[in-house]
Structures are given as C-alpha cells and as structure tokens.
XYZ file of C-alpha atoms in Angstrom:
240
model
C 16.176 -15.066 8.478
C 13.978 -14.349 6.065
C 15.717 -15.198 2.550
C 19.601 -16.929 1.677
C 21.582 -16.697 -1.498
C 23.931 -20.027 -1.394
C 27.039 -20.726 -3.873
C 25.803 -23.396 -6.517
C 29.270 -25.287 -6.505
C 29.727 -25.648 -2.923
C 26.606 -24.367 -1.015
C 28.514 -22.439 1.132
C 26.226 -19.700 2.722
C 26.986 -16.246 0.597
C 24.326 -14.057 2.185
C 21.233 -14.062 4.137
C 18.774 -11.330 5.248
C 17.174 -9.703 7.848
C 14.436 -11.443 9.608
C 11.009 -10.703 9.272
C 9.483 -12.439 11.768
C 7.104 -14.902 9.373
C 7.752 -18.184 8.206
C 7.816 -18.885 4.192
C 5.019 -19.413 1.736
C 3.907 -22.061 -1.051
C 4.762 -20.305 -3.889
C 8.397 -19.582 -5.659
C 9.777 -16.242 -5.556
C 10.676 -14.569 -8.905
C 13.683 -12.165 -10.357
C 12.825 -9.361 -11.772
C 15.661 -6.683 -12.573
C 15.146 -2.289 -11.896
C 17.895 0.643 -12.499
C 20.304 -1.736 -12.398
C 19.301 -3.229 -9.011
C 18.625 -7.085 -10.411
C 15.460 -7.725 -6.985
C 14.878 -11.271 -6.358
C 10.101 -10.429 -4.762
C 8.812 -13.947 -2.942
C 5.965 -12.956 -0.277
C 5.685 -14.469 3.227
C 1.692 -14.605 5.180
C 2.771 -10.947 5.839
C 4.829 -9.600 3.575
C 5.403 -9.095 0.076
C 9.458 -7.874 -0.060
C 12.138 -7.879 -2.310
C 15.545 -8.638 -2.272
C 19.005 -6.694 -3.481
C 20.530 -10.506 -4.892
C 23.984 -9.013 -4.263
C 24.602 -8.954 -0.601
C 20.398 -9.978 0.283
C 19.787 -5.999 2.271
C 15.184 -6.442 1.801
C 15.149 -2.785 -0.177
C 11.121 -2.440 0.290
C 8.950 -5.058 2.529
C 4.543 -4.362 2.680
C 1.999 -6.018 5.083
C -0.486 -7.602 2.046
C -2.478 -8.050 5.023
C -2.467 -4.955 6.183
C -3.292 -3.655 2.593
C -5.808 -5.193 2.010
C -7.278 -4.461 5.303
C -7.061 -8.054 6.539
C -6.531 -8.989 10.288
C -3.158 -10.875 10.525
C -3.874 -15.585 10.907
C -3.185 -15.873 14.672
C -1.204 -18.722 13.763
C 0.654 -16.999 10.693
C -0.203 -20.357 8.712
C -1.794 -19.109 5.496
C -1.382 -20.899 2.208
C -0.133 -18.585 -0.185
C 1.314 -20.839 -3.826
C 0.207 -18.109 -6.484
C 3.490 -16.769 -7.932
C 3.345 -12.792 -8.269
C 3.318 -11.359 -11.628
C 5.688 -8.202 -12.691
C 5.170 -5.834 -15.508
C 6.543 -2.611 -16.172
C 6.869 -1.192 -12.544
C 3.974 -3.647 -10.801
C 3.949 -6.618 -9.445
C 0.399 -8.372 -8.587
C -0.321 -10.638 -6.062
C -2.733 -12.648 -5.011
C -3.504 -15.815 -2.418
C -7.459 -17.995 -2.333
C -9.383 -18.067 0.957
C -10.610 -14.416 0.544
C -7.154 -13.224 0.859
C -7.796 -10.757 -2.550
C -5.643 -9.325 -5.386
C -3.388 -6.859 -4.355
C -0.983 -4.607 -7.369
C 1.682 -2.394 -5.904
C 4.477 0.181 -7.858
C 7.901 -1.098 -6.787
C 8.499 2.561 -9.073
C 11.458 3.593 -11.191
C 14.334 3.220 -8.788
C 12.697 -0.234 -7.285
C 13.310 0.813 -3.931
C 9.506 1.144 -2.219
C 6.303 -0.094 -2.932
C 2.980 1.488 -2.309
C -0.466 0.118 -2.886
C -1.847 0.792 -6.462
C -5.607 -0.905 -6.245
C -7.477 -4.051 -4.691
C -9.869 -6.638 -5.483
C -11.587 -9.357 -4.501
C -12.567 -10.816 -7.743
C -9.496 -12.674 -9.111
C -8.963 -14.245 -5.811
C -6.992 -17.146 -6.862
C -6.141 -20.078 -5.151
C -3.658 -21.997 -6.411
C -3.710 -22.409 -10.319
C -1.706 -19.150 -10.681
C -2.556 -15.890 -13.132
C -1.412 -14.804 -16.064
C -1.801 -11.218 -18.240
C -2.921 -10.755 -21.493
C -2.783 -7.421 -23.722
C -3.252 -5.555 -20.405
C -6.214 -7.961 -18.616
C -5.039 -10.707 -15.982
C -6.757 -14.698 -16.086
C -7.435 -16.934 -13.657
C -9.546 -18.782 -11.886
C -11.048 -17.486 -7.545
C -11.862 -19.157 -4.824
C -15.082 -19.668 -3.767
C -14.195 -22.263 -1.440
C -11.456 -25.293 -1.354
C -13.724 -27.415 -4.189
C -15.633 -24.203 -5.631
C -14.700 -21.463 -7.463
C -14.667 -18.869 -11.199
C -13.172 -17.862 -13.787
C -12.463 -14.498 -13.931
C -10.886 -11.687 -15.776
C -9.979 -7.831 -14.583
C -8.013 -5.033 -15.301
C -4.341 -4.342 -14.476
C -4.822 -1.526 -14.686
C -7.182 -0.531 -12.107
C -8.218 -3.867 -10.740
C -11.902 -2.585 -12.345
C -13.567 -6.587 -13.350
C -14.445 -7.822 -16.754
C -16.357 -10.872 -16.401
C -16.562 -13.224 -13.731
C -18.254 -16.894 -15.263
C -18.603 -20.054 -13.964
C -17.221 -23.206 -15.844
C -17.545 -26.272 -13.978
C -15.088 -25.238 -11.080
C -12.147 -22.794 -10.593
C -8.137 -25.057 -12.138
C -4.974 -23.104 -13.260
C -3.919 -21.599 -16.669
C -1.378 -20.818 -18.516
C -1.228 -18.558 -21.838
C 0.615 -19.796 -25.581
C 0.330 -18.175 -29.095
C -2.334 -15.872 -28.831
C -4.657 -18.329 -26.343
C -5.306 -19.681 -22.868
C -5.325 -22.972 -21.540
C -7.299 -23.557 -18.076
C -7.496 -26.983 -16.553
C -10.275 -27.092 -13.909
C -9.684 -29.486 -10.648
C -12.668 -30.993 -9.911
C -13.542 -33.525 -13.183
C -9.963 -32.903 -14.823
C -11.616 -30.690 -17.699
C -9.338 -28.980 -19.985
C -10.007 -25.489 -22.411
C -9.716 -23.837 -25.468
C -9.934 -20.258 -24.107
C -9.948 -16.828 -26.758
C -8.381 -14.877 -24.360
C -11.393 -12.268 -24.587
C -12.004 -9.254 -21.735
C -15.745 -8.768 -22.905
C -16.901 -12.447 -22.191
C -15.854 -15.956 -21.200
C -14.983 -17.209 -25.141
C -14.588 -21.147 -25.005
C -13.778 -22.399 -27.856
C -13.279 -26.485 -27.196
C -12.778 -28.451 -24.469
C -11.698 -32.282 -23.613
C -11.784 -34.436 -20.631
C -9.150 -36.002 -18.513
C -9.282 -39.673 -18.239
C -6.653 -40.989 -16.557
C -4.664 -40.773 -13.747
C -5.993 -39.868 -9.988
C -6.738 -37.570 -7.090
C -7.363 -33.914 -8.167
C -6.329 -31.976 -10.885
C -4.124 -29.467 -9.593
C -1.132 -29.494 -11.591
C -0.839 -26.624 -14.042
C -0.240 -27.599 -17.824
C 2.861 -27.302 -20.051
C 3.447 -26.202 -23.573
C 7.091 -27.614 -24.684
C 8.282 -27.504 -29.150
C 4.218 -27.291 -29.750
C 3.512 -30.544 -27.315
C 0.896 -30.400 -24.258
C 1.190 -32.283 -21.350
C -1.565 -32.027 -18.474
C -0.267 -34.498 -15.693
C -2.647 -36.039 -13.423
C -1.777 -37.443 -10.314
C 0.662 -40.375 -12.319
C -0.181 -40.075 -15.053
C 1.116 -37.529 -17.333
C -0.778 -36.717 -20.909
C 0.659 -35.425 -24.466
C -1.206 -33.536 -27.321
C -0.282 -32.763 -30.301
C -1.180 -28.807 -30.595
C 1.379 -28.023 -33.298
C -0.104 -25.947 -36.520
C 0.061 -27.924 -39.120
C-alpha cells in the first residue's frame, strides 16, 4: 500500500490505498476539500497524488519527475520534504536537489491533475514556501550548504527576484510580514512581502544551541519561537 487510515481510538485499520510501488518521502501531507470530497494530497519520490479519505481511493496521480523532464532515480532515494501548497484548484510542489517546482491543477471536481507550469528558480530544499497576495516566497537550493531567497508569480511561475542573503533557510508568514531564518549562521530576518524586491526590514542573530539552524519558526499569541538544536528562544513581537 501507499497510504493507510487508522481508527484513532482503537488503532484498527480503516482502509488501505492501492500501492504506487514507491517509498515514502519526508514531507507531511495536506488535507483539502473539493466538490464535497476530502482529499489527502501527498508526495512520494516519483508521484504527487490525491486520496479520497472516505475510502482510500486514489483519485489522481502524476509522476512529477516526468512532468519536470527529470530522469527517474535508480534507487528512488530522493529526499522530498517540502509540504505542498494548495490554493484554488492548484497545488504547488518543490523539492530541492535540482528537482524544480511544479504547479498542477486538479480541476473543479478534484479528480484529475494536469501541469500548469514548472520552474527551476524556487527549488526549495526543506525550508517551506508561502503564498502571499499571488506570489510565492522561499529559499532555493544551490547546493546543500547554499541557496538564495526567491519570489515567483503563483499564476505563471515567472521569477520576480532572486537575492542572496547569507544562505537558504525557512520562511513563515504572519500579520503582513515574512519571517525568515537562514540555516548556516542563524540569522532571523523580518521581510516585507514585495514582489519587486527583497525588502529586509530588520534582522538579528540567534546565539545559543548547536548544529544547523533547520527548525521552522513558529508564531503563537504574539510570541515568535525559534529553535536551534537543544535551545528554544521566545521573542515578544506583539504590537504595542
């Protein structure tokens, strides 16, 4: 099988999907609703697919590597860990390692999938991607230790800008601003979402913890939480 559903109270198997004959990836799936159907969208090293959560039927699947013109890996060991992003009928996926990005349309009934556009600019490694006012923001993969910050058009995939700021990293959006966290030296930036330029308002550096700065920032009740290895930092960002 590729996907299973369990009863959360008993652990009993509710259903199992057909097998796509592909291993699992590292990302978390998303749950969407289309035409009254609740659909679990997930990605394996070869496929992006949608599962009807009522019975486990795979409603659609697409070989994202074929769609991007990539050769299938011999060992299907590609690490894909960026959760897909959904808006309207469209789903955006990306994966780093020169995988590229793919926009697909699942149609009004949620039962089909077709390619809308593809890009090789916003090729996100593991820092996530956000959609703000029709534009996608994130950091791309140049290699495992380097990357740029990027903005592309949601509707067309057109590159708006590509800016090097320290290194690639993770991004979240809250209250009209982007919060970015680069992974090499632990700098946190407050970025105004602007499709015309990389508009950095301010930044500061995390001091403490160990290892790469890979954790995604979290905001809750006006507090920004940043983790670095075994250390957790909390910052009051509530408007006074």
